[in-house]
Coordinates of C-alpha atoms in Angstrom, one line a residue:
Chain A
M1 CA 17.6 9.7 -16.5
E2 CA 14.9 7.0 -18.0
T3 CA 16.0 5.1 -21.1
W4 CA 12.9 5.9 -22.6
R5 CA 13.8 9.5 -22.9
L6 CA 16.8 8.2 -25.5
P7 CA 16.0 9.3 -29.0
L8 CA 15.6 5.4 -30.0
S9 CA 13.3 3.5 -32.3
S10 CA 10.3 2.0 -30.5
S11 CA 11.2 -1.0 -31.1
I12 CA 14.5 -1.1 -29.1
R13 CA 13.3 1.1 -26.5
G14 CA 10.8 -1.3 -25.7
K15 CA 13.3 -4.5 -25.9
L16 CA 15.7 -2.2 -23.5
I17 CA 12.7 -1.7 -21.1
S18 CA 11.3 -5.0 -20.9
A19 CA 14.9 -6.4 -20.3
G20 CA 14.9 -4.0 -17.3
Y21 CA 17.2 -1.3 -18.5
T22 CA 15.3 1.1 -17.5
S23 CA 17.9 4.2 -16.3
L24 CA 21.1 5.0 -17.9
S25 CA 23.4 4.3 -15.0
S26 CA 22.2 0.6 -15.6
I27 CA 23.6 1.0 -18.9
S28 CA 26.7 2.5 -18.4
S29 CA 27.9 -0.2 -16.3
V30 CA 27.4 -2.9 -19.0
S31 CA 29.7 -3.4 -22.2
S32 CA 28.4 -3.6 -25.6
T33 CA 28.5 -7.2 -26.1
D34 CA 26.9 -7.8 -22.8
L35 CA 24.2 -5.6 -23.4
A36 CA 23.6 -6.7 -27.0
R37 CA 23.2 -10.4 -25.6
D38 CA 20.3 -9.3 -23.1
V39 CA 18.5 -7.3 -25.1
K40 CA 18.7 -9.5 -28.5
I41 CA 19.9 -6.8 -30.5
T42 CA 23.0 -6.3 -32.6
E43 CA 26.3 -5.3 -30.8
S44 CA 26.5 -2.4 -33.1
E45 CA 23.2 -1.0 -32.1
A46 CA 24.1 -1.8 -28.3
F47 CA 27.5 0.2 -29.2
E48 CA 25.3 3.4 -30.2
I49 CA 22.7 3.0 -27.4
L50 CA 26.2 3.4 -25.2
K51 CA 27.8 6.4 -27.2
M52 CA 24.3 8.2 -26.9
A53 CA 23.8 7.4 -22.9
N54 CA 27.4 8.9 -22.5
Q55 CA 26.3 12.0 -24.4
V56 CA 23.4 12.7 -22.8
T57 CA 25.2 12.0 -19.4
G58 CA 28.2 14.4 -20.5
S59 CA 26.1 17.0 -21.1
S60 CA 23.4 17.4 -18.2
S61 CA 26.4 17.6 -15.2
C62 CA 29.5 19.9 -15.2
N63 CA 31.5 17.3 -13.7
G64 CA 30.7 14.1 -15.7
R65 CA 28.7 12.1 -13.3
S66 CA 24.8 11.4 -14.1
S67 CA 23.7 12.8 -10.8
S68 CA 20.5 14.5 -12.0
L69 CA 17.0 12.6 -11.9
V70 CA 15.0 15.0 -14.1
N71 CA 16.4 16.2 -17.5
G72 CA 17.6 20.0 -16.9
A73 CA 18.3 19.9 -13.2
R74 CA 21.4 21.0 -11.8
N75 CA 22.7 20.1 -8.4
A76 CA 23.1 23.1 -5.8
W77 CA 26.9 22.7 -5.8
D78 CA 27.4 23.7 -9.6
M79 CA 24.6 26.4 -8.8
L80 CA 26.8 28.3 -5.9
H81 CA 29.8 28.4 -8.3
E82 CA 27.8 30.0 -11.0
E83 CA 26.5 32.4 -8.3
E84 CA 29.5 33.4 -7.4
A85 CA 31.1 33.8 -10.5
L86 CA 28.3 36.1 -11.1
P87 CA 29.3 39.9 -11.8
R88 CA 27.7 42.5 -10.2
I89 CA 27.3 46.0 -11.1
T90 CA 28.3 48.5 -8.8
T91 CA 26.2 51.5 -7.6
S92 CA 29.6 53.9 -7.1
C93 CA 28.3 53.9 -3.7
S94 CA 30.3 51.8 -1.6
D95 CA 27.9 51.7 1.4
L96 CA 25.3 50.4 -0.7
D97 CA 27.3 48.1 -2.8
K98 CA 28.2 46.4 0.4
I99 CA 24.4 45.7 1.7
L100 CA 23.9 44.7 -1.9
G101 CA 26.6 42.1 -1.9
G102 CA 28.8 44.0 -4.1
G103 CA 26.3 45.3 -6.5
I104 CA 23.1 44.8 -8.4
S105 CA 23.3 41.0 -9.2
C106 CA 22.8 40.0 -12.7
R107 CA 20.5 37.1 -13.2
D108 CA 18.1 38.5 -10.9
V109 CA 14.8 41.1 -11.0
T110 CA 15.4 44.1 -8.3
E111 CA 12.8 46.5 -7.5
I112 CA 13.8 50.2 -5.9
G113 CA 11.0 52.1 -4.9
G114 CA 11.0 55.5 -2.9
V115 CA 9.2 58.7 -2.8
P116 CA 9.4 61.5 -5.5
G117 CA 13.1 63.2 -5.2
I118 CA 14.7 60.6 -3.3
G119 CA 17.1 59.3 -6.1
K120 CA 15.4 56.6 -8.2
T121 CA 16.3 57.9 -11.8
Q122 CA 19.7 59.1 -10.4
I123 CA 20.3 55.4 -9.4
G124 CA 18.9 54.2 -12.8
I125 CA 21.1 56.3 -14.8
Q126 CA 24.1 55.3 -12.7
L127 CA 23.7 51.8 -13.1
S128 CA 23.0 52.5 -17.0
V129 CA 26.6 54.1 -17.0
N130 CA 28.2 51.8 -14.8
V131 CA 27.1 48.7 -16.3
Q132 CA 29.8 49.7 -19.3
I133 CA 32.5 50.0 -17.0
P134 CA 35.0 47.8 -18.8
R135 CA 36.6 44.4 -17.6
E136 CA 39.7 45.8 -16.6
F137 CA 38.5 48.1 -14.3
G138 CA 36.3 45.5 -12.5
G139 CA 33.1 46.0 -14.6
L140 CA 31.1 44.4 -16.8
G141 CA 31.5 45.8 -20.1
G142 CA 28.1 45.8 -21.1
K143 CA 25.2 48.1 -22.5
A144 CA 22.0 49.0 -21.0
I145 CA 18.6 49.6 -21.9
Y146 CA 16.5 52.2 -20.6
I147 CA 12.6 52.0 -20.8
D148 CA 11.4 55.4 -19.6
T149 CA 8.0 55.4 -19.0
E150 CA 7.7 58.8 -17.2
G151 CA 10.2 61.3 -19.2
S152 CA 12.6 61.6 -16.3
F153 CA 15.6 60.6 -18.1
M154 CA 17.4 63.8 -19.1
V155 CA 20.5 63.6 -21.4
E156 CA 22.6 66.3 -19.7
R157 CA 22.5 64.8 -16.3
A158 CA 23.4 61.0 -18.1
L159 CA 26.5 62.9 -19.9
Q160 CA 27.3 64.7 -16.2
I161 CA 27.6 61.0 -14.8
A162 CA 29.3 59.9 -17.7
E163 CA 32.0 62.1 -17.6
A164 CA 32.7 61.7 -14.0
C165 CA 32.7 57.9 -14.7
V166 CA 35.6 58.4 -17.2
E167 CA 37.3 60.8 -15.2
D168 CA 37.4 58.0 -12.5
M169 CA 38.4 55.5 -14.3
E170 CA 41.3 57.7 -15.8
E171 CA 41.9 58.8 -12.3
Y172 CA 42.2 55.0 -11.2
T173 CA 44.5 54.1 -14.6
G174 CA 46.9 57.2 -13.3
Y175 CA 47.2 55.9 -9.9
M176 CA 47.9 52.4 -11.0
H177 CA 50.3 53.0 -13.3
K178 CA 52.4 55.7 -11.3
H179 CA 55.7 54.4 -12.5
F180 CA 54.6 53.7 -16.3
K181 CA 53.2 55.8 -19.0
A182 CA 49.3 56.0 -18.4
S183 CA 47.5 54.0 -20.5
Q184 CA 44.6 56.1 -21.8
V185 CA 41.0 55.4 -20.6
Q186 CA 39.4 54.2 -24.2
M187 CA 36.1 55.1 -23.3
K188 CA 34.6 58.6 -23.8
P189 CA 31.4 59.9 -22.4
R190 CA 29.9 59.7 -25.9
D191 CA 30.6 56.3 -26.4
I192 CA 28.8 55.6 -22.7
L193 CA 25.3 57.8 -24.2
E194 CA 26.0 55.5 -27.5
N195 CA 25.5 52.1 -25.4
I196 CA 22.4 53.0 -23.6
F197 CA 19.5 52.0 -25.6
Y198 CA 17.2 54.2 -24.6
F199 CA 13.3 53.9 -25.2
R200 CA 10.4 56.3 -24.3
V201 CA 7.1 54.5 -23.9
C202 CA 4.0 56.8 -23.5
S203 CA 1.0 54.2 -22.5
Y204 CA 0.8 50.9 -20.7
T205 CA 0.0 49.0 -24.0
E206 CA 3.4 50.3 -25.6
Q207 CA 4.9 49.3 -22.4
I208 CA 3.8 45.8 -22.9
A209 CA 4.3 45.6 -26.4
L210 CA 8.2 46.9 -25.8
V211 CA 8.9 44.2 -22.9
N212 CA 7.6 41.5 -25.7
H213 CA 10.0 42.6 -28.0
L214 CA 13.0 42.7 -25.5
D215 CA 13.7 39.2 -26.1
K216 CA 14.2 39.7 -29.9
F217 CA 16.2 42.8 -29.2
I218 CA 18.7 41.5 -26.4
S219 CA 19.1 38.5 -29.1
E220 CA 20.1 40.8 -31.5
N221 CA 22.5 43.1 -29.0
K222 CA 24.0 40.2 -27.0
D223 CA 26.3 43.0 -24.8
V224 CA 23.1 44.5 -23.5
K225 CA 23.8 43.6 -19.4
V226 CA 20.9 45.8 -17.7
V227 CA 17.6 46.6 -18.6
I228 CA 16.3 49.7 -16.3
V229 CA 12.6 50.6 -16.2
D230 CA 11.7 53.7 -14.9
S231 CA 9.1 53.6 -13.6
I232 CA 7.0 50.2 -14.1
T233 CA 4.0 51.6 -12.4
F234 CA 3.5 54.9 -14.0
H235 CA 1.1 53.8 -16.6
F236 CA -0.6 51.3 -14.9
R237 CA -1.9 53.9 -12.0
Q238 CA -4.7 55.5 -14.7
D239 CA -7.9 53.9 -14.3
F240 CA -7.8 50.2 -15.0
D241 CA -11.4 49.1 -14.0
D242 CA -10.6 45.9 -13.5
L243 CA -7.8 45.5 -11.0
A244 CA -7.6 41.9 -11.8
H245 CA -7.0 42.6 -15.3
R246 CA -4.0 44.9 -14.3
T247 CA -2.6 42.3 -11.7
R248 CA -2.8 39.7 -14.6
V249 CA -1.0 41.8 -16.9
L250 CA 1.6 42.5 -14.2
S251 CA 2.3 39.4 -13.5
E252 CA 2.7 38.5 -17.0
M253 CA 5.2 41.2 -17.4
A254 CA 7.1 40.4 -14.1
L255 CA 7.4 37.0 -15.4
K256 CA 8.7 37.7 -18.9
F257 CA 11.6 40.2 -17.2
M258 CA 12.6 37.0 -15.0
K259 CA 12.9 35.0 -17.9
L260 CA 14.9 37.8 -19.7
A261 CA 17.2 37.8 -16.8
K262 CA 17.8 34.0 -16.3
K263 CA 18.3 33.4 -20.4
F264 CA 20.5 36.7 -21.0
S265 CA 22.1 36.5 -17.6
L266 CA 21.5 40.2 -17.0
A267 CA 20.4 42.7 -14.4
V268 CA 16.4 43.9 -14.5
V269 CA 16.0 46.9 -12.3
L270 CA 12.2 48.2 -12.1
L271 CA 11.9 51.5 -10.2
N272 CA 8.9 51.6 -8.3
Q273 CA 6.7 54.3 -6.5
V274 CA 5.4 54.8 -3.5
T275 CA 1.6 55.2 -2.2
T276 CA -0.6 55.2 0.9
K277 CA -2.1 52.0 2.0
Y278 CA -4.9 51.5 4.1
T279 CA -4.1 48.8 6.6
E280 CA -4.8 48.3 9.8
G281 CA -7.2 51.2 10.7
S282 CA -4.4 53.4 9.3
F283 CA -2.6 54.8 6.3
Q284 CA 1.0 53.3 6.1
L285 CA 3.3 53.9 2.9
A286 CA 3.9 50.9 0.7
L287 CA 5.3 50.4 -2.8
A288 CA 2.8 50.9 -5.3
L289 CA 1.0 48.0 -7.2
G290 CA -0.3 46.1 -4.8
D291 CA 0.1 43.1 -2.8
S292 CA 0.3 40.5 -5.2
W293 CA 3.1 42.8 -7.4
S294 CA 5.2 42.3 -4.4
H295 CA 5.8 38.9 -4.9
S296 CA 7.1 39.2 -8.9
C297 CA 10.3 40.3 -7.7
T298 CA 13.4 38.9 -6.4
N299 CA 14.9 41.7 -4.4
R300 CA 13.6 44.7 -3.3
V301 CA 15.3 47.9 -1.8
I302 CA 13.4 50.9 -0.5
L303 CA 14.6 54.8 -0.8
Y304 CA 13.4 56.9 2.1
W305 CA 14.7 60.0 4.0
N306 CA 16.0 59.7 7.4
G307 CA 16.5 63.6 8.7
D308 CA 18.4 65.0 6.0
E309 CA 19.9 61.5 5.0
R310 CA 19.2 59.6 2.2
Y311 CA 18.8 55.8 2.9
A312 CA 18.4 52.6 1.0
Y313 CA 17.0 49.6 2.8
I314 CA 17.0 45.8 1.6
D315 CA 13.0 44.8 2.0
K316 CA 13.2 41.7 0.4
S317 CA 16.1 39.2 -1.3
P318 CA 16.7 35.7 -0.8
S319 CA 20.3 35.8 0.0
L320 CA 20.9 39.3 1.9
P321 CA 20.1 40.4 5.1
S322 CA 18.3 43.1 6.2
A323 CA 20.4 46.1 6.1
S324 CA 20.2 49.7 5.4
A325 CA 22.9 52.1 4.1
S326 CA 23.1 56.0 3.3
Y327 CA 24.2 57.6 0.1
T328 CA 24.4 60.7 -1.6
V329 CA 23.4 62.2 -5.1
T330 CA 26.1 64.5 -6.2
G331 CA 26.8 66.1 -9.3
R332 CA 28.7 63.3 -10.1
G333 CA 26.7 60.6 -9.7
L334 CA 25.7 58.5 -6.3
R335 CA 28.5 58.5 -3.8
N336 CA 28.5 57.5 -0.5
S337 CA 27.2 60.2 2.1
S338 CA 30.0 62.1 3.8
S339 CA 28.8 61.1 7.4
S340 CA 30.0 57.6 6.1
S341 CA 32.1 57.1 9.3
K342 CA 28.7 55.7 10.4
R343 CA 29.2 51.9 10.0
V344 CA 26.0 49.9 7.8
K345 CA 23.5 49.5 10.0
M346 CA 22.6 45.9 10.2
M347 CA 19.0 44.9 11.5
Chain B
M1 CA 10.6 49.5 -32.1
K2 CA 13.9 51.2 -32.4
P3 CA 15.8 52.7 -29.5
R4 CA 16.1 56.6 -29.8
S5 CA 19.9 57.5 -30.3
L6 CA 20.7 60.0 -27.1
L7 CA 23.4 61.5 -29.5
S8 CA 20.9 62.6 -32.1
Q9 CA 19.7 65.2 -29.9
S10 CA 21.9 68.1 -28.2
P11 CA 23.5 67.3 -25.3
T12 CA 21.7 69.6 -23.3
S13 CA 17.8 69.2 -23.8
L14 CA 15.8 72.3 -24.5
K15 CA 14.5 74.9 -22.4
L16 CA 12.1 77.7 -22.0
T17 CA 14.0 80.9 -20.2
T18 CA 11.8 82.6 -17.7
G19 CA 13.0 85.9 -18.6
C20 CA 15.0 86.0 -15.5
E21 CA 18.8 85.6 -15.7
T22 CA 18.8 84.5 -11.5
L23 CA 15.6 82.2 -12.4
D24 CA 17.5 80.7 -15.2
E25 CA 20.9 80.4 -13.4
C26 CA 19.0 78.2 -10.9
L27 CA 17.0 76.2 -13.3
R28 CA 20.0 75.9 -15.7
G29 CA 18.7 77.4 -18.3
G30 CA 14.9 77.3 -17.6
F31 CA 11.7 74.9 -17.9
P32 CA 12.7 72.0 -19.9
C33 CA 10.8 70.5 -23.0
D34 CA 9.2 67.0 -23.0
S35 CA 9.1 67.3 -19.4
L36 CA 6.0 68.3 -16.7
T37 CA 7.3 71.3 -14.1
E38 CA 5.0 72.1 -11.3
I39 CA 5.1 75.4 -9.4
V40 CA 4.3 75.3 -6.0
A41 CA 3.4 78.3 -3.9
E42 CA 1.0 80.0 -1.8
S43 CA -2.0 82.3 -3.2
G44 CA -0.2 85.7 -4.4
C45 CA 3.4 84.7 -4.4
G46 CA 3.7 84.9 -8.3
K47 CA 2.7 81.9 -10.1
T48 CA 0.7 83.6 -12.3
Q49 CA 2.6 86.1 -12.7
L50 CA 5.6 83.5 -14.0
C51 CA 3.3 81.9 -15.9
L52 CA 2.0 84.9 -18.1
Q53 CA 6.1 85.7 -18.4
L54 CA 6.7 81.8 -19.7
S55 CA 3.8 82.2 -22.2
L56 CA 5.1 85.7 -23.3
C57 CA 9.2 84.1 -23.3
A58 CA 8.1 81.0 -25.5
Q59 CA 7.8 83.4 -28.6
L60 CA 11.5 84.4 -28.4
P61 CA 13.8 82.8 -30.8
I62 CA 15.3 79.6 -29.7
S63 CA 18.6 81.7 -30.0
N64 CA 17.6 83.6 -26.9
G65 CA 16.3 80.7 -24.9
G66 CA 12.6 80.9 -26.4
L67 CA 10.9 78.3 -28.2
D68 CA 9.5 80.0 -31.4
G69 CA 6.4 78.9 -30.7
S70 CA 2.8 80.1 -28.6
A71 CA 1.7 79.0 -25.8
L72 CA -1.7 77.5 -24.5
Y73 CA -2.9 78.8 -21.2
L74 CA -5.2 76.5 -19.1
H75 CA -7.0 78.4 -16.3
S76 CA -9.2 76.9 -14.1
E77 CA -9.1 80.2 -11.5
F78 CA -11.1 83.4 -12.3
P79 CA -10.8 85.8 -13.5
F80 CA -7.9 85.6 -16.0
P81 CA -5.7 88.2 -15.9
F82 CA -6.0 90.0 -18.8
R83 CA -4.9 93.1 -18.1
R84 CA -1.7 92.0 -16.2
L85 CA -1.1 90.2 -19.6
H86 CA -1.3 93.2 -21.9
Q87 CA 0.8 95.0 -19.4
L88 CA 3.5 92.7 -19.6
S89 CA 2.8 92.3 -23.9
R90 CA 3.2 95.9 -24.1
S91 CA 6.8 96.2 -22.7
F92 CA 7.7 92.6 -24.4
H93 CA 7.2 93.7 -27.7
L94 CA 8.9 96.8 -26.7
S95 CA 12.1 95.1 -25.9
N96 CA 11.7 92.4 -28.9
P97 CA 10.2 94.2 -31.9
S98 CA 12.0 92.1 -34.8
I99 CA 9.7 89.0 -33.9
Y100 CA 6.5 91.0 -34.7
A101 CA 7.8 93.6 -37.4
D102 CA 7.7 91.5 -40.3
H103 CA 4.4 89.9 -39.6
N104 CA 2.6 93.1 -37.7
D105 CA 1.2 91.1 -34.7
N106 CA 1.7 91.3 -31.2
P107 CA 2.6 88.9 -28.5
C108 CA -0.9 88.5 -27.1
D109 CA -1.9 87.0 -30.5
H110 CA 0.3 84.0 -29.6
V111 CA -1.1 83.4 -26.2
F112 CA -4.5 80.9 -26.4
I113 CA -6.2 81.0 -23.4
Q114 CA -9.0 78.0 -22.5
N115 CA -10.8 78.4 -19.2
V116 CA -11.3 75.0 -17.8
H117 CA -14.1 74.5 -14.7
S118 CA -13.8 70.9 -14.0
V119 CA -11.7 67.7 -14.6
D120 CA -14.2 66.2 -17.3
H121 CA -13.9 69.6 -18.8
L122 CA -10.1 69.4 -18.8
F123 CA -10.0 65.7 -20.1
D124 CA -12.2 66.8 -23.0
V125 CA -9.8 70.3 -23.8
M126 CA -6.8 67.8 -23.7
S127 CA -8.3 65.6 -26.5
K128 CA -8.5 68.7 -28.4
I129 CA -5.1 69.8 -28.2
E130 CA -3.5 67.2 -30.7
S131 CA -5.5 68.0 -33.5
F132 CA -5.6 71.5 -32.4
V133 CA -1.5 71.4 -32.7
T134 CA -1.5 69.6 -35.9
N135 CA -4.3 71.4 -38.0
S136 CA -3.3 75.0 -36.7
K137 CA -2.4 77.7 -39.3
T138 CA -1.2 79.8 -36.6
R139 CA 2.5 81.6 -37.4
L140 CA 3.9 80.2 -34.5
P141 CA 3.4 76.4 -33.2
L142 CA 2.3 75.2 -30.2
K143 CA 5.4 74.8 -27.6
L144 CA 4.1 75.6 -24.4
I145 CA 1.1 74.6 -22.2
V146 CA 0.5 76.0 -19.2
L147 CA -1.9 74.8 -16.6
D148 CA -3.3 77.0 -14.1
S149 CA -4.1 75.6 -11.5
V150 CA -4.5 71.9 -11.2
A151 CA -5.8 72.2 -7.1
A152 CA -8.5 74.4 -8.0
L153 CA -9.8 71.2 -10.1
F154 CA -10.3 68.8 -7.4
R155 CA -11.4 71.3 -4.8
S156 CA -15.0 70.1 -4.7
E157 CA -15.5 67.2 -6.9
F158 CA -13.9 65.1 -4.6
E159 CA -14.7 63.8 -0.8
N160 CA -12.2 62.6 1.7
T161 CA -13.1 59.1 1.5
P162 CA -10.6 56.2 0.4
S163 CA -12.3 55.1 -2.5
D164 CA -13.1 59.0 -3.4
L165 CA -9.3 59.8 -3.0
R166 CA -8.2 56.4 -5.1
K167 CA -10.8 57.7 -7.8
R168 CA -8.9 61.4 -7.4
A169 CA -5.4 59.6 -7.6
S170 CA -6.4 57.5 -10.8
C171 CA -7.4 61.1 -12.5
F172 CA -3.9 62.6 -11.8
F173 CA -2.0 60.0 -13.5
K174 CA -4.3 60.3 -16.5
I175 CA -4.0 63.8 -16.7
S176 CA -0.5 63.6 -16.1
G177 CA -0.2 60.4 -18.4
K178 CA -1.6 62.6 -21.1
L179 CA 0.0 65.7 -21.3
K180 CA 3.4 63.8 -20.8
Q181 CA 2.4 62.1 -24.3
L182 CA 1.6 65.5 -25.9
A183 CA 4.9 66.7 -24.4
N184 CA 6.8 64.1 -25.5
K185 CA 5.0 64.1 -29.3
F186 CA 5.5 67.6 -30.1
G187 CA 8.6 68.7 -27.6
L188 CA 6.5 71.0 -25.8
A189 CA 7.1 72.3 -22.4
V190 CA 4.3 71.6 -19.7
V191 CA 4.0 74.0 -16.6
I192 CA 1.6 73.1 -13.6
T193 CA 0.7 75.3 -10.9
N194 CA -0.3 73.6 -7.7
Q195 CA -1.3 75.3 -4.4
V196 CA -0.5 75.0 -0.7
T197 CA -2.2 73.8 2.4
D198 CA -2.1 74.7 5.9
F199 CA 0.3 71.9 7.4
V200 CA -1.8 69.8 10.1
E201 CA 0.1 67.1 12.1
S202 CA -1.8 63.9 11.3
S203 CA -1.5 60.7 13.6
D204 CA 0.0 58.8 11.3
G205 CA 2.8 60.9 10.1
L206 CA 2.1 60.8 6.9
S207 CA 1.3 64.9 6.3
G208 CA 4.8 65.5 7.2
L209 CA 5.9 63.2 4.7
R210 CA 9.7 64.5 3.4
I211 CA 9.2 64.7 -0.3
G212 CA 12.6 66.2 -2.1
N213 CA 15.1 68.4 -1.1
L214 CA 13.4 70.4 1.6
R215 CA 12.4 69.0 4.7
C216 CA 9.7 71.5 5.6
L217 CA 8.3 74.0 3.3
Y218 CA 7.3 77.8 4.7
S219 CA 5.7 80.5 3.6
S220 CA 4.4 83.8 4.5
G221 CA 5.6 82.2 8.1
R222 CA 3.5 79.4 8.3
R223 CA 4.5 75.7 7.4
V224 CA 2.9 74.7 4.4
V225 CA 2.7 71.3 2.3
P226 CA 1.6 71.2 -1.3
A227 CA -1.9 70.3 -2.5
L228 CA -3.3 66.9 -3.7
G229 CA -0.5 64.8 -1.8
L230 CA 1.6 62.0 -2.4
A231 CA -0.2 60.7 -5.6
W232 CA 0.3 63.8 -7.5
A233 CA 3.7 64.3 -6.2
N234 CA 4.6 61.2 -8.4
C235 CA 2.7 62.7 -11.8
V236 CA 5.1 65.6 -12.4
N237 CA 8.9 65.1 -13.2
S238 CA 10.2 68.5 -11.3
R239 CA 8.7 70.7 -8.7
V240 CA 10.1 74.1 -7.6
F241 CA 8.3 75.9 -4.6
I242 CA 8.1 79.9 -4.4
S243 CA 7.3 81.4 -1.0
R244 CA 7.2 84.9 0.0
S245 CA 8.5 86.4 3.2
D246 CA 6.7 89.7 4.2
D247 CA 9.2 91.1 6.3
I248 CA 12.0 91.0 3.5
V249 CA 11.0 93.9 1.4
C250 CA 13.2 95.0 -1.6
Q251 CA 13.4 98.8 -2.5
E252 CA 12.7 99.8 -5.8
R253 CA 13.7 103.0 -7.8
R254 CA 10.8 104.8 -9.8
D255 CA 11.8 107.7 -11.6
D256 CA 8.4 109.0 -13.1
D257 CA 7.3 111.2 -10.1
E258 CA 6.4 114.6 -11.9
S259 CA 8.2 116.8 -9.4
G260 CA 11.5 115.2 -10.4
S261 CA 12.1 113.0 -7.3
S262 CA 12.3 109.5 -7.6
L263 CA 10.1 107.4 -5.6
V264 CA 11.2 104.5 -4.0
S265 CA 8.3 101.5 -3.3
G266 CA 8.9 98.5 -1.1
R267 CA 8.1 95.2 -2.6
A268 CA 8.1 91.8 -1.0
R269 CA 10.7 89.5 -1.8
R270 CA 10.0 85.8 -3.2
R271 CA 12.2 83.1 -3.1
L272 CA 12.5 79.6 -5.6
D273 CA 13.7 76.5 -4.3
I274 CA 14.1 73.5 -6.1
V275 CA 12.2 70.6 -4.0
F276 CA 12.9 67.9 -6.6
S277 CA 14.2 67.6 -10.4
P278 CA 16.2 64.6 -12.2
H279 CA 19.0 67.1 -13.8
L280 CA 19.2 70.0 -10.8
P281 CA 20.7 70.2 -7.8
P282 CA 19.1 71.7 -4.6
S283 CA 19.5 75.5 -4.8
S284 CA 17.4 78.6 -4.6
C285 CA 17.4 82.3 -5.7
E286 CA 15.4 85.1 -4.9
F287 CA 13.4 87.8 -7.2
M288 CA 11.0 90.2 -6.9
I289 CA 7.7 91.1 -9.0
T290 CA 7.8 94.7 -10.9
R291 CA 5.6 96.2 -13.4
D292 CA 7.6 94.7 -16.5
G293 CA 7.7 91.3 -14.8
I294 CA 9.9 89.1 -12.6
C295 CA 13.2 90.5 -11.6
G296 CA 15.8 88.4 -9.8
V297 CA 17.6 89.8 -6.4
R298 CA 21.1 89.1 -5.9

């Protein structure tokens, strides 16, 4: 880091630089008396400069070495440790969790798309319940924001999934504490519903306004750990006369979601629809909102039918290999398909 | 902007009964409010019959599975079955006299019929619905909108070129967006009927694209696909498929022959399948259509 970044008066700064002390590492190796003599300042001023320099280097790297050249940069080793420590939200389907590297990752924007009826809303509801699993059961103990643009969220279905989740937790507690008095699971299905912040938006302007408001909302509700939008597409497929305008609006929204994810360390899950795209002389299936939108999300999962089974395929991810896994939608929520004796297929 | 509390409402969303126990069981109570449900069927399977019956059932009190409200019936196909509506209304009045006794009206007074002949006309009508709901002085508030059928509106206006198909798709989302907004604001149930077209194998394989719980849809022995394609399928919350099979016939006894002997007539059996829905498991049931309406078959 350069010395001119230190909050000093300009005359002292000028003297430091003209004496040749341009980087912090040059200051840290010198004592305050030598510094005072070289730069022609008083010893107390030199002492202040050294104290300030130490403070700045201390805060910019976790291991105390001033190894960053640009303010705010971190080295990859620290980032790897941080990422490995990040919790993931389980989907309740272990095959799906496996190809996702343990579940939906926080600090990322994940897009999940598929044909109607494949289970997008079901995954959305399952995640908004599973994010609330307490830490002692391996979950995040957080709350969920569910933004419903289509009106697909049914309270009775969320209650059904919440009840199944509580039952599973009670079964697990009973199993683990066989020899002790089984501790009661504190969560009740009603509590789970209470911790889902449900917003219904009926137009694209409402959607944009809500996304802009999320920063303030989440600052006031710090335990929100997942934001689900079901679906991101619906209001944007009406006549936007100027497609360039639509692309601009969408990329701004995507940027806001990414910032939210990074700032509050939460997961953003955007559910998308499928459309037919005319490429290379024929119609093919593709996720809606166009090519430029496809760059906006960190991870992309595509849901599709293969025979009579539902499958999920990792289409885009910076760290996960392409793989597909099958899942089913049951009365209790998302689960492994009964034919999960088949191994997860790696592409 | 405040989130809506999920606990403030009842644990199950309000549902409109179909008037038939078997269908209600399959639908876990009936057609939900604040939601668009699509009925896909071949002509002659009973879509309109079910819609007429729903328009009357909407007037039932909430304790009986109704919505305590009136119905707006938008029809795009001609002619509108007025005689059948009167027939159903008479037997409905006889079985539910208490709703009308104090006010001396009859079920037909609470079914508002509006014909729509094109997509633009539909947009025009939809823009007037909000003021109709807020300013109407009718005894029962509007609680059900039926659109029968959406496919007929798009039959002739659009070509098969990519640009026209895009325009058509954008119309779907506009219609769906507006109806969902109305449904959300006033707590309406919206039921839309759609037709089927024959399945024709296409080179890109997209015509046979599986949407929902049924791999293939069959009616009257032919393989069919819902009209309006993938774009429209994205616009509805739930889809049910009604099919008929002429070779399965129910016997219905009728005791109104003058000579005293009872007549037995045959009626084709209809089947209702849940294609996709956010709150229903895949299931199906069978029913037939009688003089008094829809009646389930075990």
